[in-house]
Amino acid sequence: MTPYAELQTLSNYTFLEGASHADELAITASALGLEAIAICDRNTLSGIVRAHVAAKAAGIRLVVGARLDLTDGASLLCFPTDRAAYGRLSRLLTLGRRRAPKGECHLARADVAEHAEGQILVLIAPDPLEEGFAAQLAEWRTVVGDRLYLAATRRFRGDDGERLRVLAGFGIPLVATNDVLYHTPARRPLADVLTCIRQGTTLAAAGWALSAHGERHLKSPAEMARLFAACPEALANGLEVVRRCRFSLDELAYEYPNEVAAGMDPQERLEILTRQGAARRYPRGVPPKVQAQLAHELALIRQLGFAPYFLTVHAIVAFAESRGILCQGRGSAANSAVCYCLRVTPVDPAQMDLLFERFISAERGEPPDIDVDFEHERREEVIQHIYDTYGRHRAGLTATVIHYRTRSAIRDVGKVMGLSEDTVEALAKANSGWGRRGIKDEHVRELGLDPTEPGLARTLSLAEELTGFPRHLSQHVGGFVISKGRLDELVPIENAGMEDRTVIQWDKDDLDALGLMKVDVLALGMLSCIRKAFDLLRLHHGRDLCLATLPREDASTYDMLCKADAVGVFQVESRAQMSMLPRLRPRRFYDLVVEVAIVRPGPIQGGMVHPYLRRRQGKETVDYPSEELRQVLGKTLGVPLFQEQAMKIAMVAAGFTASEADGLRRAMATFRHTGQVGAYGDKLIGGMVARGYERDFAERVFKQIEGFGEYGFPESHAAAFAHLVYVSAWLKCHYPAAFACALLNSQPMGFYAPAQIVRDAADHGVEIRPVDVNHSDWDCTLEGKALRLGLRQVSGLARRDGERLAAARGAGYASAYGLWRTSGLERAALDRLAAADAFGSMGLGRREAAWAIKALDAPPLPLFEEAPPPPEAKVALPPASVGEEVVGDYAALKLSLKCHPLAVLRDPFRVLGIMTNASLKDRKGGRVAVSGLVLVRQRPGSANGVLFITLEDETGIANIVVWPDMFETFRRPILGGHLLRVDGRVQSEDGVIHVVAEKIEDLSAHLGALARGSHYPSRDFR
């Protein structure tokens, strides 16, 4: 059989063109018996790491390359022959990307010529051949000599033979290719759909834009030999290219910056900083346990050469602290005593049993991964500092790949297939958005559509096929890659969508696959909130606090949490966490560590929650089969809740080596697919049995550990988060006005909208004062013990307008005319303020203010600037009803201080048999009917399809449990309703009350009775 290598293939990382994943292409190429495959995406290397990994797994050689589309000449395939040539290709792509807008690449022949050393170029002849192409070939031959080839591809037309003869006549070696877009002919329809999406047209109107045939798939060597029987040397030349291109991504060597001046040793510098930090952390002396831990960690850091990485993170944190930016590390780095001493993490190794190997392992030899959270409103300062320090040629943000999800796939495919806009939107909304792939036939029928109709069936099938395809590159939330040398010789760098941001073309998984280090500079809204609360306490209460000096183990703070009074509190404000708080009843910091970790899919799936609670409540005896397990599980009452505990159990009870325990950790890593942990079952159970444990006990332990495959928290991560839980809870408990003010000024963030934050503050005795043009600044402020809502709450009001109004206010505005003349605001901004009922200090209601603004005309001529406004006859406007006022508030502010919408509807709802949510606490069981505005819909992955809904009426909230069958029955009102009625049974346990839904009705039409065209926005979570 004639050997063959396919050298012209696009993966789906040539966005909206390639119609197959890299692994599909690699597996198919291997199965067909190809010698090698080159995946050459257009002007990018964004998919090359996935292709590299896929080719290794499939056992086929990958030729690294890219297709370059030029602005002044024919496209070409560029294949680097060695590591240096690869660096030049990467810099070339960086050049083209950096000079172009996001998503584009502008390269000319001269650019390629400057970077052509060591490259093999395969030119792609234009179709039809253009005048001047021969001159281009001659020019390229001068540049690269015998490293120039010409691609020969069958177009499956009557002139193929003649075209091949013409190409051969240029005297450049031909290389046979099939210009592959997909791995199998079955993907041709999807390729046509992608073409239409890319060109913004429909399938019916695409015409000549579509490929005339379905032959652009991988073909066997025998088939290619048949197609090129008249030119067999074209196949041989392709194999010659493969032999000449020796480069593999395995050759990429990454050097981290030294982070010290010339002549200094990074390790010595790290040890000095660590000793200094330890002295500050422990002014009464470093405990012996911590000293031993530091010595162990520093020795391992020295062995693996990771000192520069720690110095980088320390420098970034030090910069943030110098600017007054709150930050703290989390994740596995919180297992490090060195990180604690460097002020990177808040987890004290004297108080916690750390497992440094969870962070860094000699057996693993992989780079560490430190995540540091910064105030979300000031993180950009840190990002720009990193760019300024290292330069954009040495630092770049990691990319993240935006994939098609079900809704976006339905929308794009539906448009291509010519479905009406309302049909497309209805189909998209028919998907719940909670990750289910595709739409069930019965849901399509609910829309009045026939899922068996051929056009619609084809649309849904193609949409499902498109789901999971990469759509475009975006920027990671904060992962930075920093290099000693030129980063753009390792990976192309391009412009991000945000100004002054640049990103590399690889994502986190690509970096992991190649063993590259990154620093995660993340944004956390709660840190912004805490810093603003500290500022308010300093300004209004004379207390100067920081994360480290906040009073610890405060009983009243724990009392508040035990009552599930946690709206706004970091991490424990969800309904699941609030339901857990009265049952777990935290009384010390470590209880918060458990609280953060236990309401997660891992512990829930592993059956750990109920045993832990029963033991904590004294309902179940705590016993340990051995002293070694008591050492591991003593703090969690014999129940493994953390990844570190699972690793320790494997080592002390089943004889795992550190490397094997780390393999178990990897299988438990966040967001891994179910089943990876199972591979360790026989070894763990067998090892425990061999060491004298009962098989039944060993199997129960493994079942619990297996749950971590669904998302188990590391103890160190939970401890870092628990620190912020306590800080935010303390602020809420002791300074509810300042905490609510800081929360509102940090929006958007958290689980609840401003309306719930304001209501909760009022429930804690805080006086809430309305938005007012004479009293409100842009941000919310404190007026004594009262909270004044800021102009930021006014929907659609630009910040610049709000700040201009406040700056020009002086002694106050006496009239709408005076405000207009003094502030210089446009009519549109004044209309928004009137709609928000913000003229109360002038004695003007919403309607009166709107009427006064309508009287404003063009500014007076200079001669009459000082003249008073012309008098206007008073007009008696009809008063608005309470319902109209409330709806107006929600439309303009998303909240109302006048009344809750359900209070207005209470009388008719009482006639309907609907009780208030507050009265649920008096019911121990039985059937009830409740109603409320939908605050939250949440369907956690650990809940086996159970949906949780939070409803709010004027008296409080009701927690609704919707079983999967009920969700399917009432999915339309659940997904579409803003005001719901729920009939069901009351369940009460440990002070936690739920209503298990039996019937759900959409009462949103009643909101229209208050004022037409308004609705209350709910918040959906997964």
mmCIF file of C-alpha atoms in Angstrom, residues 45 321 399 490 519 574 614 673 781:
data_model
loop_
_atom_site.group_PDB
_atom_site.id
_atom_site.type_symbol
_atom_site.label_atom_id
_atom_site.label_comp_id
_atom_site.label_asym_id
_atom_site.label_seq_id
_atom_site.Cartn_x
_atom_site.Cartn_y
_atom_site.Cartn_z
ATOM 1 C CA LEU A 45 -1.949 27.646 17.011
ATOM 2 C CA GLU A 321 -0.898 45.557 49.551
ATOM 3 C CA ALA A 399 -7.147 32.112 26.917
ATOM 4 C CA LEU A 490 6.375 29.658 23.019
ATOM 5 C CA VAL A 519 -0.307 32.621 38.199
ATOM 6 C CA SER A 574 -27.383 30.062 48.840
ATOM 7 C CA ARG A 614 -25.915 12.743 62.960
ATOM 8 C CA HIS A 673 -15.966 13.472 34.709
ATOM 9 C CA THR A 781 -23.765 56.206 51.646
#
